[in-house]
């Protein structure tokens, strides 16, 4: 934001105004967002008694796009404008009926405070054919003299959270190109590229995964670059500006060879975030992975990229991504429920038939509970349908016959 804004030595014909300045309450705050409060002071220093009509504060914000033969003049060939902010505050005015307010010599402070609109505000930006600017202006109106003013720029940002499911989705593309023309083709060159997510922030490094197969007879070079595309709309016409903001280069790939990028890093330089919510100015980014082929048109894959303002949270965002992936494929049930467990063994497998026959009918109906019961039914525990298996014993309680029970001897 910079320090205090102060007009040049504002000295009138009678030397009454010494200086006029504008400061924000928090000078360390780099930028503001929709719904936030902007506060500060207008500083006025008078060398001698000063007569004025009012001290005003104005805040404006607008997006403008223009180009053509008259661009920059009063009537450019193509021009559009969108207003985002228009605030006017009366910080001090003359009493009703008097028309003039007298200030004594010395320093005077006029505090101000206003709230930015809650509607989305486009991010501050300055480009070749347009800009999105916000400013705060202090105005001193004096009787019989031109108004004096001082202005400061207000940086506004529309936050983009890269942790949203749409920006955590991996991006993958594949393409193949035949090198040569007509009957003199030398073979195909194939390229496959992938990035782990679509959204990144300034200062992050993008790991690039790529596979290149060179079946042509030429020596090729893989490269990658981040492109910024500015799109302006004015008078029903569109103007586009595109340039490289960062790039990286790989090793040469000989004929009949392959190469793999297993997370080759490309760092994002300080660039404006993506502007996606302005109707006349749009700023997009893309990651281009391409192969330079001598004597032929390069093979290029462009992966969409969004430069955000809220950085990647790592583990929490990964969980969000996994959750969205499972919900998209409808496989949460497969994740939460294990396979059908094996049925437990039946008591008839561990209790002999003789014991079962001696314990009565296992399918007998349970006793009926009458009104004379002295306790609720659930407090009375009926007999077990099956008794537990007998205690372990080394003596068989049901020997089959005497012959089978004879001991067996071993001759060593």
GROMACS .gro file of C-alpha atoms in nm:
model
  412
    1UNK     CA    1   0.000   0.000   0.000
    2UNK     CA    2   0.291   0.227   0.065
    3UNK     CA    3   0.321   0.495   0.329
    4UNK     CA    4   0.122   0.807   0.390
    5UNK     CA    5   0.002   0.989   0.081
    6UNK     CA    6   0.067   1.360   0.107
    7UNK     CA    7   0.008   1.625  -0.152
    8UNK     CA    8   0.290   1.846  -0.261
    9UNK     CA    9   0.333   2.169  -0.067
   10UNK     CA   10  -0.023   2.291  -0.115
   11UNK     CA   11   0.028   2.663  -0.075
   12UNK     CA   12  -0.249   2.896  -0.191
   13UNK     CA   13  -0.215   3.260  -0.281
   14UNK     CA   14  -0.224   3.350   0.088
   15UNK     CA   15  -0.022   3.043   0.206
   16UNK     CA   16  -0.302   2.911   0.425
   17UNK     CA   17  -0.282   2.534   0.349
   18UNK     CA   18   0.058   2.387   0.423
   19UNK     CA   19  -0.004   2.017   0.346
   20UNK     CA   20  -0.279   1.764   0.287
   21UNK     CA   21  -0.232   1.391   0.353
   22UNK     CA   22  -0.421   1.062   0.365
   23UNK     CA   23  -0.327   0.764   0.585
   24UNK     CA   24  -0.493   0.429   0.642
   25UNK     CA   25  -0.548   0.289   0.989
   26UNK     CA   26  -0.345  -0.024   0.914
   27UNK     CA   27  -0.063   0.068   0.678
   28UNK     CA   28   0.070  -0.289   0.690
   29UNK     CA   29  -0.247  -0.430   0.537
   30UNK     CA   30  -0.159  -0.513   0.180
   31UNK     CA   31  -0.505  -0.556   0.031
   32UNK     CA   32  -0.876  -0.557   0.109
   33UNK     CA   33  -1.161  -0.786   0.015
   34UNK     CA   34  -1.535  -0.740  -0.031
   35UNK     CA   35  -1.720  -0.675   0.294
   36UNK     CA   36  -1.413  -0.542   0.481
   37UNK     CA   37  -1.390  -0.199   0.643
   38UNK     CA   38  -1.147   0.068   0.522
   39UNK     CA   39  -1.056   0.323   0.788
   40UNK     CA   40  -0.803   0.601   0.824
   41UNK     CA   41  -0.749   0.976   0.863
   42UNK     CA   42  -0.726   1.281   0.641
   43UNK     CA   43  -0.445   1.506   0.766
   44UNK     CA   44  -0.461   1.877   0.699
   45UNK     CA   45  -0.208   2.131   0.818
   46UNK     CA   46  -0.294   2.501   0.801
   47UNK     CA   47  -0.027   2.770   0.825
   48UNK     CA   48  -0.285   3.032   0.931
   49UNK     CA   49  -0.663   3.048   0.977
   50UNK     CA   50  -0.831   2.860   0.698
   51UNK     CA   51  -1.179   2.907   0.552
   52UNK     CA   52  -1.330   2.604   0.376
   53UNK     CA   53  -1.663   2.468   0.268
   54UNK     CA   54  -1.612   2.096   0.335
   55UNK     CA   55  -1.365   1.810   0.373
   56UNK     CA   56  -1.482   1.514   0.166
   57UNK     CA   57  -1.371   1.156   0.116
   58UNK     CA   58  -1.442   0.971  -0.208
   59UNK     CA   59  -1.376   0.605  -0.288
   60UNK     CA   60  -1.407   0.474  -0.642
   61UNK     CA   61  -1.349   0.141  -0.807
   62UNK     CA   62  -1.401   0.051  -1.171
   63UNK     CA   63  -1.285  -0.177  -1.448
   64UNK     CA   64  -1.208  -0.019  -1.785
   65UNK     CA   65  -1.111  -0.171  -2.118
   66UNK     CA   66  -1.024   0.029  -2.430
   67UNK     CA   67  -0.814   0.008  -2.745
   68UNK     CA   68  -0.805   0.136  -3.100
   69UNK     CA   69  -0.682   0.452  -3.273
   70UNK     CA   70  -0.827   0.669  -3.000
   71UNK     CA   71  -0.727   0.451  -2.704
   72UNK     CA   72  -0.623   0.668  -2.413
   73UNK     CA   73  -0.805   0.971  -2.550
   74UNK     CA   74  -1.155   1.096  -2.485
   75UNK     CA   75  -1.312   0.869  -2.748
   76UNK     CA   76  -1.126   0.540  -2.806
   77UNK     CA   77  -1.250   0.311  -3.083
   78UNK     CA   78  -1.360   0.040  -2.835
   79UNK     CA   79  -1.427   0.108  -2.468
   80UNK     CA   80  -1.619  -0.049  -2.178
   81UNK     CA   81  -1.647   0.033  -1.810
   82UNK     CA   82  -1.789  -0.144  -1.505
   83UNK     CA   83  -1.825   0.031  -1.167
   84UNK     CA   84  -1.759  -0.165  -0.848
   85UNK     CA   85  -1.729   0.106  -0.580
   86UNK     CA   86  -1.869   0.456  -0.537
   87UNK     CA   87  -1.856   0.609  -0.186
   88UNK     CA   88  -1.876   0.977  -0.084
   89UNK     CA   89  -1.842   1.086   0.280
   90UNK     CA   90  -1.869   1.432   0.434
   91UNK     CA   91  -1.596   1.444   0.696
   92UNK     CA   92  -1.648   1.811   0.789
   93UNK     CA   93  -1.880   2.071   0.642
   94UNK     CA   94  -1.983   2.425   0.719
   95UNK     CA   95  -2.283   2.473   0.950
   96UNK     CA   96  -2.616   2.512   0.778
   97UNK     CA   97  -2.676   2.867   0.664
   98UNK     CA   98  -2.317   2.982   0.710
   99UNK     CA   99  -2.154   2.825   0.406
  100UNK     CA  100  -1.801   2.861   0.546
  101UNK     CA  101  -1.612   2.671   0.814
  102UNK     CA  102  -1.310   2.833   0.980
  103UNK     CA  103  -1.015   2.621   1.098
  104UNK     CA  104  -0.742   2.758   1.322
  105UNK     CA  105  -0.374   2.724   1.227
  106UNK     CA  106  -0.208   2.390   1.299
  107UNK     CA  107  -0.265   2.023   1.225
  108UNK     CA  108  -0.614   1.874   1.189
  109UNK     CA  109  -0.723   1.512   1.158
  110UNK     CA  110  -1.050   1.395   1.003
  111UNK     CA  111  -1.118   1.023   1.064
  112UNK     CA  112  -1.309   0.820   0.807
  113UNK     CA  113  -1.446   0.468   0.780
  114UNK     CA  114  -1.650   0.291   0.513
  115UNK     CA  115  -1.735  -0.067   0.428
  116UNK     CA  116  -1.663  -0.226   0.092
  117UNK     CA  117  -1.964  -0.381  -0.084
  118UNK     CA  118  -2.041  -0.741   0.008
  119UNK     CA  119  -2.082  -0.827  -0.360
  120UNK     CA  120  -1.771  -0.983  -0.520
  121UNK     CA  121  -1.513  -0.722  -0.617
  122UNK     CA  122  -1.277  -0.794  -0.905
  123UNK     CA  123  -0.907  -0.811  -0.816
  124UNK     CA  124  -0.696  -0.502  -0.880
  125UNK     CA  125  -0.515  -0.534  -1.210
  126UNK     CA  126  -0.333  -0.326  -1.472
  127UNK     CA  127  -0.289  -0.462  -1.825
  128UNK     CA  128  -0.216  -0.352  -2.177
  129UNK     CA  129  -0.573  -0.270  -2.281
  130UNK     CA  130  -0.744  -0.211  -1.949
  131UNK     CA  131  -0.728  -0.205  -1.572
  132UNK     CA  132  -0.923  -0.267  -1.252
  133UNK     CA  133  -0.844   0.011  -1.006
  134UNK     CA  134  -0.969   0.123  -0.665
  135UNK     CA  135  -0.870   0.451  -0.503
  136UNK     CA  136  -0.949   0.669  -0.201
  137UNK     CA  137  -0.944   1.046  -0.249
  138UNK     CA  138  -0.959   1.327   0.008
  139UNK     CA  139  -1.093   1.663  -0.116
  140UNK     CA  140  -1.083   2.005   0.049
  141UNK     CA  141  -1.336   2.253  -0.092
  142UNK     CA  142  -1.250   2.619  -0.035
  143UNK     CA  143  -1.464   2.922  -0.122
  144UNK     CA  144  -1.341   3.110  -0.425
  145UNK     CA  145  -1.049   2.872  -0.487
  146UNK     CA  146  -0.999   2.542  -0.673
  147UNK     CA  147  -1.043   2.230  -0.463
  148UNK     CA  148  -0.733   2.058  -0.329
  149UNK     CA  149  -0.710   1.679  -0.317
  150UNK     CA  150  -0.483   1.387  -0.241
  151UNK     CA  151  -0.537   1.030  -0.362
  152UNK     CA  152  -0.420   0.681  -0.267
  153UNK     CA  153  -0.467   0.352  -0.446
  154UNK     CA  154  -0.654   0.075  -0.267
  155UNK     CA  155  -0.549  -0.280  -0.348
  156UNK     CA  156  -0.845  -0.520  -0.363
  157UNK     CA  157  -0.833  -0.897  -0.408
  158UNK     CA  158  -1.107  -1.148  -0.481
  159UNK     CA  159  -0.992  -1.457  -0.293
  160UNK     CA  160  -0.968  -1.792  -0.473
  161UNK     CA  161  -0.932  -2.097  -0.250
  162UNK     CA  162  -0.727  -2.366  -0.424
  163UNK     CA  163  -0.860  -2.625  -0.174
  164UNK     CA  164  -1.198  -2.652  -0.346
  165UNK     CA  165  -1.272  -2.990  -0.507
  166UNK     CA  166  -1.275  -2.841  -0.857
  167UNK     CA  167  -0.918  -2.708  -0.817
  168UNK     CA  168  -0.783  -3.023  -0.649
  169UNK     CA  169  -0.865  -3.241  -0.949
  170UNK     CA  170  -0.562  -3.377  -1.141
  171UNK     CA  171  -0.530  -3.271  -1.506
  172UNK     CA  172  -0.402  -3.517  -1.768
  173UNK     CA  173  -0.366  -3.490  -2.145
  174UNK     CA  174  -0.207  -3.704  -2.418
  175UNK     CA  175  -0.126  -3.627  -2.782
  176UNK     CA  176   0.069  -3.775  -3.071
  177UNK     CA  177   0.208  -3.608  -3.381
  178UNK     CA  178   0.352  -3.747  -3.705
  179UNK     CA  179   0.674  -3.569  -3.802
  180UNK     CA  180   0.721  -3.489  -4.172
  181UNK     CA  181   0.489  -3.423  -4.463
  182UNK     CA  182   0.328  -3.619  -4.742
  183UNK     CA  183   0.519  -3.946  -4.797
  184UNK     CA  184   0.832  -3.833  -4.614
  185UNK     CA  185   0.715  -3.896  -4.261
  186UNK     CA  186   0.985  -3.997  -4.018
  187UNK     CA  187   0.766  -4.132  -3.739
  188UNK     CA  188   0.545  -4.018  -3.455
  189UNK     CA  189   0.631  -3.820  -3.143
  190UNK     CA  190   0.396  -3.880  -2.850
  191UNK     CA  191   0.353  -3.671  -2.536
  192UNK     CA  192   0.158  -3.733  -2.218
  193UNK     CA  193   0.152  -3.472  -1.937
  194UNK     CA  194  -0.013  -3.449  -1.597
  195UNK     CA  195  -0.027  -3.215  -1.295
  196UNK     CA  196  -0.155  -3.319  -0.954
  197UNK     CA  197  -0.410  -3.038  -0.921
  198UNK     CA  198  -0.549  -2.744  -1.109
  199UNK     CA  199  -0.507  -2.471  -0.844
  200UNK     CA  200  -0.178  -2.324  -0.721
  201UNK     CA  201  -0.061  -2.001  -0.555
  202UNK     CA  202   0.229  -1.762  -0.605
  203UNK     CA  203   0.560  -1.903  -0.490
  204UNK     CA  204   0.455  -2.266  -0.526
  205UNK     CA  205   0.642  -2.507  -0.751
  206UNK     CA  206   0.432  -2.719  -0.986
  207UNK     CA  207   0.555  -3.080  -1.018
  208UNK     CA  208   0.513  -3.187  -1.382
  209UNK     CA  209   0.477  -3.551  -1.480
  210UNK     CA  210   0.534  -3.626  -1.847
  211UNK     CA  211   0.626  -3.910  -2.078
  212UNK     CA  212   0.783  -3.838  -2.416
  213UNK     CA  213   0.844  -4.098  -2.685
  214UNK     CA  214   1.045  -3.997  -2.990
  215UNK     CA  215   0.991  -4.241  -3.275
  216UNK     CA  216   1.092  -3.984  -3.536
  217UNK     CA  217   1.434  -3.943  -3.696
  218UNK     CA  218   1.493  -3.602  -3.538
  219UNK     CA  219   1.638  -3.474  -3.213
  220UNK     CA  220   1.360  -3.318  -3.002
  221UNK     CA  221   1.360  -3.106  -2.685
  222UNK     CA  222   1.078  -3.110  -2.424
  223UNK     CA  223   0.986  -2.781  -2.257
  224UNK     CA  224   0.719  -2.641  -2.023
  225UNK     CA  225   0.590  -2.288  -1.966
  226UNK     CA  226   0.323  -2.100  -1.774
  227UNK     CA  227   0.119  -1.871  -1.998
  228UNK     CA  228  -0.088  -1.574  -1.886
  229UNK     CA  229  -0.379  -1.483  -2.115
  230UNK     CA  230  -0.547  -1.144  -2.075
  231UNK     CA  231  -0.886  -1.109  -2.243
  232UNK     CA  232  -1.054  -0.769  -2.284
  233UNK     CA  233  -1.411  -0.709  -2.398
  234UNK     CA  234  -1.519  -0.366  -2.522
  235UNK     CA  235  -1.797  -0.255  -2.758
  236UNK     CA  236  -1.875  -0.616  -2.844
  237UNK     CA  237  -1.516  -0.682  -2.955
  238UNK     CA  238  -1.248  -0.894  -2.791
  239UNK     CA  239  -0.877  -0.831  -2.752
  240UNK     CA  240  -0.634  -1.096  -2.625
  241UNK     CA  241  -0.279  -1.060  -2.492
  242UNK     CA  242  -0.075  -1.371  -2.414
  243UNK     CA  243   0.277  -1.405  -2.278
  244UNK     CA  244   0.506  -1.644  -2.088
  245UNK     CA  245   0.559  -1.583  -1.715
  246UNK     CA  246   0.782  -1.886  -1.637
  247UNK     CA  247   0.944  -2.174  -1.825
  248UNK     CA  248   1.166  -2.479  -1.783
  249UNK     CA  249   1.358  -2.695  -2.031
  250UNK     CA  250   1.433  -3.067  -2.041
  251UNK     CA  251   1.710  -3.273  -2.196
  252UNK     CA  252   1.741  -3.357  -2.565
  253UNK     CA  253   1.574  -3.680  -2.670
  254UNK     CA  254   1.744  -3.873  -2.948
  255UNK     CA  255   1.562  -4.065  -3.220
  256UNK     CA  256   1.407  -4.386  -3.091
  257UNK     CA  257   1.442  -4.281  -2.726
  258UNK     CA  258   1.202  -4.193  -2.448
  259UNK     CA  259   1.218  -3.958  -2.153
  260UNK     CA  260   1.015  -3.922  -1.833
  261UNK     CA  261   0.953  -3.621  -1.611
  262UNK     CA  262   0.881  -3.758  -1.266
  263UNK     CA  263   0.783  -3.435  -1.096
  264UNK     CA  264   0.997  -3.176  -1.276
  265UNK     CA  265   0.949  -2.849  -1.088
  266UNK     CA  266   0.836  -2.520  -1.237
  267UNK     CA  267   0.807  -2.236  -0.983
  268UNK     CA  268   0.531  -1.977  -1.014
  269UNK     CA  269   0.669  -1.621  -1.004
  270UNK     CA  270   0.483  -1.328  -0.841
  271UNK     CA  271   0.189  -1.279  -1.078
  272UNK     CA  272  -0.166  -1.147  -1.031
  273UNK     CA  273  -0.416  -1.416  -0.934
  274UNK     CA  274  -0.664  -1.542  -1.189
  275UNK     CA  275  -0.946  -1.296  -1.257
  276UNK     CA  276  -1.260  -1.494  -1.333
  277UNK     CA  277  -1.543  -1.271  -1.206
  278UNK     CA  278  -1.510  -0.953  -1.417
  279UNK     CA  279  -1.731  -0.925  -1.723
  280UNK     CA  280  -1.490  -0.712  -1.934
  281UNK     CA  281  -1.143  -0.825  -1.816
  282UNK     CA  282  -1.037  -1.184  -1.762
  283UNK     CA  283  -0.696  -1.321  -1.665
  284UNK     CA  284  -0.637  -1.694  -1.720
  285UNK     CA  285  -0.334  -1.916  -1.680
  286UNK     CA  286  -0.229  -2.243  -1.837
  287UNK     CA  287   0.062  -2.482  -1.812
  288UNK     CA  288   0.193  -2.576  -2.157
  289UNK     CA  289   0.409  -2.885  -2.195
  290UNK     CA  290   0.547  -2.898  -2.548
  291UNK     CA  291   0.814  -3.057  -2.763
  292UNK     CA  292   1.032  -2.851  -2.994
  293UNK     CA  293   1.080  -3.046  -3.320
  294UNK     CA  294   1.333  -2.901  -3.570
  295UNK     CA  295   1.170  -2.833  -3.906
  296UNK     CA  296   0.818  -2.909  -3.783
  297UNK     CA  297   0.544  -2.751  -3.579
  298UNK     CA  298   0.588  -2.814  -3.208
  299UNK     CA  299   0.371  -3.065  -3.027
  300UNK     CA  300   0.193  -2.889  -2.738
  301UNK     CA  301  -0.041  -2.984  -2.454
  302UNK     CA  302  -0.207  -2.705  -2.253
  303UNK     CA  303  -0.327  -2.790  -1.903
  304UNK     CA  304  -0.567  -2.537  -1.742
  305UNK     CA  305  -0.425  -2.364  -1.436
  306UNK     CA  306  -0.581  -2.135  -1.175
  307UNK     CA  307  -0.360  -1.904  -0.966
  308UNK     CA  308  -0.537  -1.861  -0.632
  309UNK     CA  309  -0.485  -1.663  -0.313
  310UNK     CA  310  -0.566  -1.918  -0.039
  311UNK     CA  311  -0.278  -2.170  -0.035
  312UNK     CA  312  -0.304  -2.547  -0.041
  313UNK     CA  313  -0.370  -2.697   0.304
  314UNK     CA  314  -0.221  -3.036   0.231
  315UNK     CA  315  -0.370  -3.317   0.441
  316UNK     CA  316  -0.712  -3.158   0.499
  317UNK     CA  317  -0.746  -3.075   0.132
  318UNK     CA  318  -0.637  -3.423   0.032
  319UNK     CA  319  -0.911  -3.568   0.251
  320UNK     CA  320  -1.158  -3.335   0.085
  321UNK     CA  321  -1.035  -3.449  -0.255
  322UNK     CA  322  -1.059  -3.817  -0.160
  323UNK     CA  323  -1.406  -3.763  -0.021
  324UNK     CA  324  -1.521  -3.595  -0.339
  325UNK     CA  325  -1.366  -3.876  -0.542
  326UNK     CA  326  -1.545  -4.147  -0.349
  327UNK     CA  327  -1.876  -3.960  -0.351
  328UNK     CA  328  -1.844  -3.906  -0.726
  329UNK     CA  329  -1.802  -4.278  -0.787
  330UNK     CA  330  -2.056  -4.382  -0.524
  331UNK     CA  331  -1.807  -4.608  -0.348
  332UNK     CA  332  -1.836  -4.485   0.008
  333UNK     CA  333  -2.021  -4.804   0.103
  334UNK     CA  334  -1.737  -5.016  -0.027
  335UNK     CA  335  -1.497  -4.812   0.187
  336UNK     CA  336  -1.704  -4.816   0.506
  337UNK     CA  337  -1.837  -5.175   0.508
  338UNK     CA  338  -1.609  -5.479   0.505
  339UNK     CA  339  -1.683  -5.796   0.315
  340UNK     CA  340  -1.960  -6.021   0.450
  341UNK     CA  341  -1.808  -6.204   0.752
  342UNK     CA  342  -1.807  -6.580   0.776
  343UNK     CA  343  -2.101  -6.721   0.973
  344UNK     CA  344  -2.015  -6.847   1.326
  345UNK     CA  345  -2.030  -7.225   1.389
  346UNK     CA  346  -2.356  -7.382   1.502
  347UNK     CA  347  -2.379  -7.524   1.852
  348UNK     CA  348  -2.476  -7.857   1.699
  349UNK     CA  349  -2.120  -7.876   1.568
  350UNK     CA  350  -1.977  -7.873   1.920
  351UNK     CA  351  -2.252  -8.041   2.131
  352UNK     CA  352  -2.334  -8.408   2.085
  353UNK     CA  353  -2.677  -8.527   1.975
  354UNK     CA  354  -2.718  -8.722   2.301
  355UNK     CA  355  -2.691  -8.405   2.505
  356UNK     CA  356  -2.931  -8.223   2.275
  357UNK     CA  357  -3.188  -8.506   2.301
  358UNK     CA  358  -3.166  -8.502   2.681
  359UNK     CA  359  -3.233  -8.130   2.711
  360UNK     CA  360  -3.580  -8.125   2.566
  361UNK     CA  361  -3.720  -7.968   2.256
  362UNK     CA  362  -3.498  -7.677   2.155
  363UNK     CA  363  -3.781  -7.525   1.953
  364UNK     CA  364  -4.027  -7.502   2.242
  365UNK     CA  365  -4.220  -7.179   2.263
  366UNK     CA  366  -4.104  -6.934   2.527
  367UNK     CA  367  -4.324  -6.888   2.836
  368UNK     CA  368  -4.606  -6.638   2.820
  369UNK     CA  369  -4.600  -6.338   3.042
  370UNK     CA  370  -4.920  -6.267   3.218
  371UNK     CA  371  -5.046  -5.962   3.394
  372UNK     CA  372  -4.956  -6.122   3.730
  373UNK     CA  373  -4.586  -6.098   3.657
  374UNK     CA  374  -4.411  -5.904   3.931
  375UNK     CA  375  -4.132  -5.774   3.710
  376UNK     CA  376  -4.104  -5.659   3.350
  377UNK     CA  377  -4.044  -5.932   3.090
  378UNK     CA  378  -3.701  -5.810   2.993
  379UNK     CA  379  -3.580  -5.864   3.353
  380UNK     CA  380  -3.654  -6.239   3.341
  381UNK     CA  381  -3.390  -6.438   3.161
  382UNK     CA  382  -3.522  -6.763   3.011
  383UNK     CA  383  -3.322  -7.082   2.979
  384UNK     CA  384  -3.063  -7.100   2.705
  385UNK     CA  385  -3.181  -7.261   2.389
  386UNK     CA  386  -2.850  -7.448   2.364
  387UNK     CA  387  -2.630  -7.529   2.658
  388UNK     CA  388  -2.260  -7.451   2.634
  389UNK     CA  389  -2.025  -7.729   2.526
  390UNK     CA  390  -1.898  -7.964   2.800
  391UNK     CA  391  -1.577  -7.899   2.989
  392UNK     CA  392  -1.257  -8.034   2.846
  393UNK     CA  393  -1.157  -8.383   2.960
  394UNK     CA  394  -0.890  -8.629   2.846
  395UNK     CA  395  -1.135  -8.919   2.905
  396UNK     CA  396  -1.384  -8.971   2.625
  397UNK     CA  397  -1.732  -8.966   2.787
  398UNK     CA  398  -1.882  -9.154   2.488
  399UNK     CA  399  -1.644  -9.436   2.387
  400UNK     CA  400  -1.757  -9.610   2.069
  401UNK     CA  401  -1.644  -9.969   2.151
  402UNK     CA  402  -1.378 -10.154   2.343
  403UNK     CA  403  -1.176 -10.255   2.039
  404UNK     CA  404  -1.118  -9.905   1.924
  405UNK     CA  405  -1.019  -9.804   2.277
  406UNK     CA  406  -0.727 -10.054   2.297
  407UNK     CA  407  -0.386  -9.893   2.327
  408UNK     CA  408  -0.154  -9.880   2.032
  409UNK     CA  409   0.209  -9.972   2.072
  410UNK     CA  410   0.502  -9.855   1.860
  411UNK     CA  411   0.814 -10.056   1.803
  412UNK     CA  412   1.122  -9.836   1.789
   0.00000   0.00000   0.00000
